[in-house]
Coordinates of N, CA and C in Angstrom, one line a residue:
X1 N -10.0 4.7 -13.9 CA -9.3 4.0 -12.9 C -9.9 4.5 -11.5
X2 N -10.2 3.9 -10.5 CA -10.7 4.1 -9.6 C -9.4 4.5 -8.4
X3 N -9.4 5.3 -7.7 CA -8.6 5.6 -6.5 C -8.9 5.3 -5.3
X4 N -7.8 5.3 -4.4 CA -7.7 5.2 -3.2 C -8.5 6.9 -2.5
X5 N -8.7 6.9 -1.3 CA -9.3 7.8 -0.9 C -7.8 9.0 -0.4
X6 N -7.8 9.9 -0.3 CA -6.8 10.8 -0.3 C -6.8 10.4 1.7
X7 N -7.2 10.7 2.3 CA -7.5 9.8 4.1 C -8.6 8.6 3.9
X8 N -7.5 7.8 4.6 CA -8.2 6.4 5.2 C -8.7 6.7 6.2
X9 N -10.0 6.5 7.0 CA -10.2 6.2 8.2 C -10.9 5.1 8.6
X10 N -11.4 4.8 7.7 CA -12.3 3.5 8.3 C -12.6 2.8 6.7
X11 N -12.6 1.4 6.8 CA -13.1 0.5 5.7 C -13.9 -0.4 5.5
X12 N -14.4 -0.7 4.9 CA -15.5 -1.7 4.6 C -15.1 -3.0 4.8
X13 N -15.9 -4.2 5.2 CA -15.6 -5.5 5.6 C -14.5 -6.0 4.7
X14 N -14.5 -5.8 3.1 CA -13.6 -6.0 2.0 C -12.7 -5.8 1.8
X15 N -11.9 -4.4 2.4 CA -11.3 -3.4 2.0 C -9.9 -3.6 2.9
X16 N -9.1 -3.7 2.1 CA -7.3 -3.7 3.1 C -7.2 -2.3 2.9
X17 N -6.2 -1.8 3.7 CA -5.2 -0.8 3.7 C -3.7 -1.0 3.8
X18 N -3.2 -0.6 2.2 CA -2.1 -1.2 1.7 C -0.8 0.2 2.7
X19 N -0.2 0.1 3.0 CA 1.0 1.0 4.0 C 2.4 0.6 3.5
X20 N 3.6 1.8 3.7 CA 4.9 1.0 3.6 C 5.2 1.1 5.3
X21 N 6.0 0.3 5.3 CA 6.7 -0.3 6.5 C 8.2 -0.3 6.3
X22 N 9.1 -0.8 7.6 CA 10.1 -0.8 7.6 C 10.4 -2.3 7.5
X23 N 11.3 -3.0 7.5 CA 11.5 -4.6 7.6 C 11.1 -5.1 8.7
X24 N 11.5 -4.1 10.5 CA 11.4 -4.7 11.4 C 9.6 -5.1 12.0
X25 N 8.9 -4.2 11.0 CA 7.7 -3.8 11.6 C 7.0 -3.2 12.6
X26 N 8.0 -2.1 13.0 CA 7.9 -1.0 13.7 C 7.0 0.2 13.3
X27 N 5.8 0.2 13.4 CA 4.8 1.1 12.6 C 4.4 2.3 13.9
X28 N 5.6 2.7 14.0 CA 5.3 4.3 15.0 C 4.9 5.6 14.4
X29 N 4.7 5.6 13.2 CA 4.1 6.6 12.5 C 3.6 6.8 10.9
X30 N 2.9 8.1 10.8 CA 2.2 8.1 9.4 C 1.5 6.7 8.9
X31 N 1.5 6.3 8.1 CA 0.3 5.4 7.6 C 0.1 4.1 8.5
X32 N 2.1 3.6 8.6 CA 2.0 2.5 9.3 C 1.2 2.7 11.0
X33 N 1.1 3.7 11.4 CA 0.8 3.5 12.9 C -0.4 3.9 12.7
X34 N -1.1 4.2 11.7 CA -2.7 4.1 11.6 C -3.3 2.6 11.4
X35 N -2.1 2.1 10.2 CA -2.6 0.4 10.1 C -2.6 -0.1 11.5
X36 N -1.8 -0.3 12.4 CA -1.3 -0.8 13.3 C -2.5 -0.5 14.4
X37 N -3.2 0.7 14.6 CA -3.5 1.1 15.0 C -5.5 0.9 15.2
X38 N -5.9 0.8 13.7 CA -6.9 0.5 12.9 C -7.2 -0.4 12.5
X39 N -6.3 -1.2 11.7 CA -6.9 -2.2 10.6 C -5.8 -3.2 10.5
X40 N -5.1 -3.6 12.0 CA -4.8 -5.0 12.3 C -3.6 -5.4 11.8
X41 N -2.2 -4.3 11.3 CA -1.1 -4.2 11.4 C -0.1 -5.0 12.3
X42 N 0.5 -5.7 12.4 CA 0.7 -6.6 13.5 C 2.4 -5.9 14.2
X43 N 2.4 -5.7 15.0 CA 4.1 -5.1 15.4 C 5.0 -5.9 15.0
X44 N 6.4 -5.7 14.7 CA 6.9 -7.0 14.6 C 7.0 -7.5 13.2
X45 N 6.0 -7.5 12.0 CA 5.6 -8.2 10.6 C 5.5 -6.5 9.7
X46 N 6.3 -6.7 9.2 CA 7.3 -5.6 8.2 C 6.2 -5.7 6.5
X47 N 6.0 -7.0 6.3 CA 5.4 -7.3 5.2 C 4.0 -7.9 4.8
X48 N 3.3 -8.0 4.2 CA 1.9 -8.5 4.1 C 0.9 -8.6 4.3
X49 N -0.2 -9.3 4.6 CA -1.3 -9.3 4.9 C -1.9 -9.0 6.5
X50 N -2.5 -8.6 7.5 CA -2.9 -8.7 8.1 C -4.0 -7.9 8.9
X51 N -5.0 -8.7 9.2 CA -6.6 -8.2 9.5 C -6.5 -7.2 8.2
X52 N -6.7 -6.1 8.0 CA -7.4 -5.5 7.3 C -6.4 -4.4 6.8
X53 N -5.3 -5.3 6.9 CA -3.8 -4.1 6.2 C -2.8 -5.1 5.6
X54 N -1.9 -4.7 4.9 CA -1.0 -5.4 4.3 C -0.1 -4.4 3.7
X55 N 1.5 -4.5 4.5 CA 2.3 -3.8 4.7 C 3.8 -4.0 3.8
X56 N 4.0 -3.2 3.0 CA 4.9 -3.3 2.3 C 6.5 -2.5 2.7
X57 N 7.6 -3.3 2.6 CA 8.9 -2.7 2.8 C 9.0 -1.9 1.9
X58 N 9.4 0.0 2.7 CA 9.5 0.6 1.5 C 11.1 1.6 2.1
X59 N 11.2 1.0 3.3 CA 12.8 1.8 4.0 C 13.9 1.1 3.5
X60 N 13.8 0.1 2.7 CA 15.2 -0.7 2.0 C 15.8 -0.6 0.7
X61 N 15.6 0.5 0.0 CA 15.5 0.8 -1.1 C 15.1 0.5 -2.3
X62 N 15.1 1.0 -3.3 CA 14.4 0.9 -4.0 C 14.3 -0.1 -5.1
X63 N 14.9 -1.1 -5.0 CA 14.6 -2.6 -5.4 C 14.2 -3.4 -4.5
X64 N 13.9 -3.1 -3.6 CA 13.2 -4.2 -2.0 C 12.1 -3.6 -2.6
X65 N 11.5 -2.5 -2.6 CA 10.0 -1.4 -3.1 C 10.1 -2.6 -4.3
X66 N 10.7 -2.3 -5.2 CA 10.4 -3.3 -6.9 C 9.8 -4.5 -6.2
X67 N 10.9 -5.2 -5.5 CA 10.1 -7.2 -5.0 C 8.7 -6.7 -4.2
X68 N 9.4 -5.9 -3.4 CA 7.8 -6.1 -2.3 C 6.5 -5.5 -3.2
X69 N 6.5 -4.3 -4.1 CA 5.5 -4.5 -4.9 C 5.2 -5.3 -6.1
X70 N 5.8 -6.3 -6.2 CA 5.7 -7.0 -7.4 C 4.8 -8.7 -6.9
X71 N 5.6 -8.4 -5.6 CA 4.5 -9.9 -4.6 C 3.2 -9.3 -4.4
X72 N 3.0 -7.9 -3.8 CA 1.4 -7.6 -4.0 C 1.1 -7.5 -4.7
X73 N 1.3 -7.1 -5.7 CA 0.7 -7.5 -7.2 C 0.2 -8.4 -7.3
X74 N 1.0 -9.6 -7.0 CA 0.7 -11.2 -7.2 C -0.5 -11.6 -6.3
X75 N -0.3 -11.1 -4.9 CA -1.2 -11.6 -3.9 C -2.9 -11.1 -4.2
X76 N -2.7 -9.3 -4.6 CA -4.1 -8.6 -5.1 C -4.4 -9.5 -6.4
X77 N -3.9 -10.2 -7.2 CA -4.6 -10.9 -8.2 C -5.2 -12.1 -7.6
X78 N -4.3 -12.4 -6.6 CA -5.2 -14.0 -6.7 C -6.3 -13.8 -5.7
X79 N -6.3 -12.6 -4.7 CA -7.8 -11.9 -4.1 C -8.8 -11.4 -4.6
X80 N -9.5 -11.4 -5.8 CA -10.4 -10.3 -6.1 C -11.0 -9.9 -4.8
X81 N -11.6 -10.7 -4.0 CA -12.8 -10.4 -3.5 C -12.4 -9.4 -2.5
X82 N -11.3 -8.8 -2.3 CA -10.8 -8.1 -1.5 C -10.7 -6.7 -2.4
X83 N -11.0 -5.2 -2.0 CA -10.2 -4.2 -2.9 C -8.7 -3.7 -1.7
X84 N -7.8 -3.6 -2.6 CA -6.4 -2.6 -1.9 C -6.6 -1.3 -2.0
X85 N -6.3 -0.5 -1.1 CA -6.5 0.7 -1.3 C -4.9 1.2 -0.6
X86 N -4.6 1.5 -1.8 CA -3.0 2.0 -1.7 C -2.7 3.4 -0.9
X87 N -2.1 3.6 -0.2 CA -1.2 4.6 0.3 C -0.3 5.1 -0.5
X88 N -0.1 6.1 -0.4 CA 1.2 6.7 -0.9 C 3.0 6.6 -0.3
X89 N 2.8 4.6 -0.7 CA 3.9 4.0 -0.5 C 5.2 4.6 -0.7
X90 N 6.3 4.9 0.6 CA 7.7 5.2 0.0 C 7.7 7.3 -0.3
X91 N 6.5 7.9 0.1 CA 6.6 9.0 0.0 C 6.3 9.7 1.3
X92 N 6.3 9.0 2.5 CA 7.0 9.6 3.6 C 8.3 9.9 4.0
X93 N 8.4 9.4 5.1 CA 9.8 9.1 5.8 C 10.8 8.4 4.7
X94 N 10.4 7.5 3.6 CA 11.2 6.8 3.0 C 11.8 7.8 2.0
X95 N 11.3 8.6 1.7 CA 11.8 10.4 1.3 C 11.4 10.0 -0.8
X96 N 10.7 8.9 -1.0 CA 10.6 9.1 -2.7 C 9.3 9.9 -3.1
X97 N 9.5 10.0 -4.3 CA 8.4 11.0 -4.8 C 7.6 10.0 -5.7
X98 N 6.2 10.2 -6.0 CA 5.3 9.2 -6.7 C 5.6 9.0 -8.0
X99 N 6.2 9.9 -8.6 CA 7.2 9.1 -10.1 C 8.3 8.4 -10.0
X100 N 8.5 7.8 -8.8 CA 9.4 6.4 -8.5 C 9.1 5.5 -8.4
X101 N 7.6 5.5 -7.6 CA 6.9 4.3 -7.0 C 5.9 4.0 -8.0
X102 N 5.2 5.2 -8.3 CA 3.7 4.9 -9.5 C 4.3 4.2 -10.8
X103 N 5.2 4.2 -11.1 CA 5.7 2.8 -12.4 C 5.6 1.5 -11.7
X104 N 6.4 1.2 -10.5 CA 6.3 -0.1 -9.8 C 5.0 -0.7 -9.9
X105 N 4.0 0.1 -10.1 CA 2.2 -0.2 -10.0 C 1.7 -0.4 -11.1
X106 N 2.5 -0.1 -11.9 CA 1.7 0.0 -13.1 C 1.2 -1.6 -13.5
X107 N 0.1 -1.8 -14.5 CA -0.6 -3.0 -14.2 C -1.3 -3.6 -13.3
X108 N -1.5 -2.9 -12.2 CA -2.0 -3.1 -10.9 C -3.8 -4.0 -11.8
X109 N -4.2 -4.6 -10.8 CA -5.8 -5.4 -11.4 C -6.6 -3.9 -10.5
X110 N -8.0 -4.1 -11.5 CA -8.5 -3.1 -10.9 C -9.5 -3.6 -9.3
X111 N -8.6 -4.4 -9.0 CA -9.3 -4.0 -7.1 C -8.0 -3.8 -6.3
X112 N -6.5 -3.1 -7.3 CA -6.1 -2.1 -6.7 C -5.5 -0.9 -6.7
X113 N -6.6 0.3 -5.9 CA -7.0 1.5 -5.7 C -6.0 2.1 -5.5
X114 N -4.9 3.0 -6.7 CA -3.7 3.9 -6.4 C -4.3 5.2 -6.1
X115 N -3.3 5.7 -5.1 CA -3.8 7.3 -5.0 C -3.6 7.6 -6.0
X116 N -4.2 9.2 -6.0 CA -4.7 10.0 -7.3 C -3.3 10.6 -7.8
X117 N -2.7 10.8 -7.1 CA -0.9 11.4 -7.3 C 0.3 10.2 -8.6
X118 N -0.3 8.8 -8.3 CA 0.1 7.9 -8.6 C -0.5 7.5 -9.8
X119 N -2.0 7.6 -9.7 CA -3.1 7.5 -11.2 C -2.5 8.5 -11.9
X120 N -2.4 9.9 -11.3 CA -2.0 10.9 -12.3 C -0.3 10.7 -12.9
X121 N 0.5 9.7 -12.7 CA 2.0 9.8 -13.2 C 1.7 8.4 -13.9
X122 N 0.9 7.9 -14.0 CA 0.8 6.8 -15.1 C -0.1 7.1 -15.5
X123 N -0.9 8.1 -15.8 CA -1.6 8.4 -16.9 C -1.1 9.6 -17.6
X124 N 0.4 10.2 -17.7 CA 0.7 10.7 -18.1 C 1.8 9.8 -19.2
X125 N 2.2 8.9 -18.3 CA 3.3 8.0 -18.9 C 2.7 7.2 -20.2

């Protein structure tokens, strides 16, 4: 399984950077204010695709986390030509640990790139 890079800083013409967000789309810190910042985050848009990020709700607990990653899922399948390169969704500020979130992933297609904290709790499972 291929991973995400442990720091994002810069990506390839192909390459999103997957982030959690809050609903409002308020990206003032940690991964979200690097998308926002970098890779075309939009202020305001809490969820999905934009320029070169796509933002998932991960501050509404943990069945909003289940839908919102279950629509990227859906969306990274019908993109190949794109790779995701996942963040370590919901393990900031949103206070979960990656054996909450790395099940949500499981089945992910391979163009998208879970951190290695996340590869390592489903390949234990």
């Amino acid at each position: 399984m291929r991973t995400s890079p442990d720091r994002i800083e810069r990506l390839e013409p192909h390459e999103v950077f997957v982030f959690g967000s809050n609903r409002d789309g308020s990206h003032g810190a940690g991964a979200a204010r690097l998308a926002e910042e970098r890779f075309g985050a939009v202020p305001g848009e809490g969820r999905g695709h934009h320029g070169q990020s796509y933002a998932i709700v991960t501050m509404s607990g943990i069945e909003v986390i289940r839908r919102e990653v279950a629509a990227f899922l859906a969306y990274a399948a019908q993109h190949p030509e794109h790779d995701f390169l996942v963040t370590e969704l919901g393990c900031g500020i949103a206070g979960y640990e990656p054996v909450d979130i790395a099940p949500l992933l499981r089945g992910a297609g391979e163009n998208v790139l879970l951190p290695r904290r996340f590869a390592a709790v489903l390949a234990e499972a």
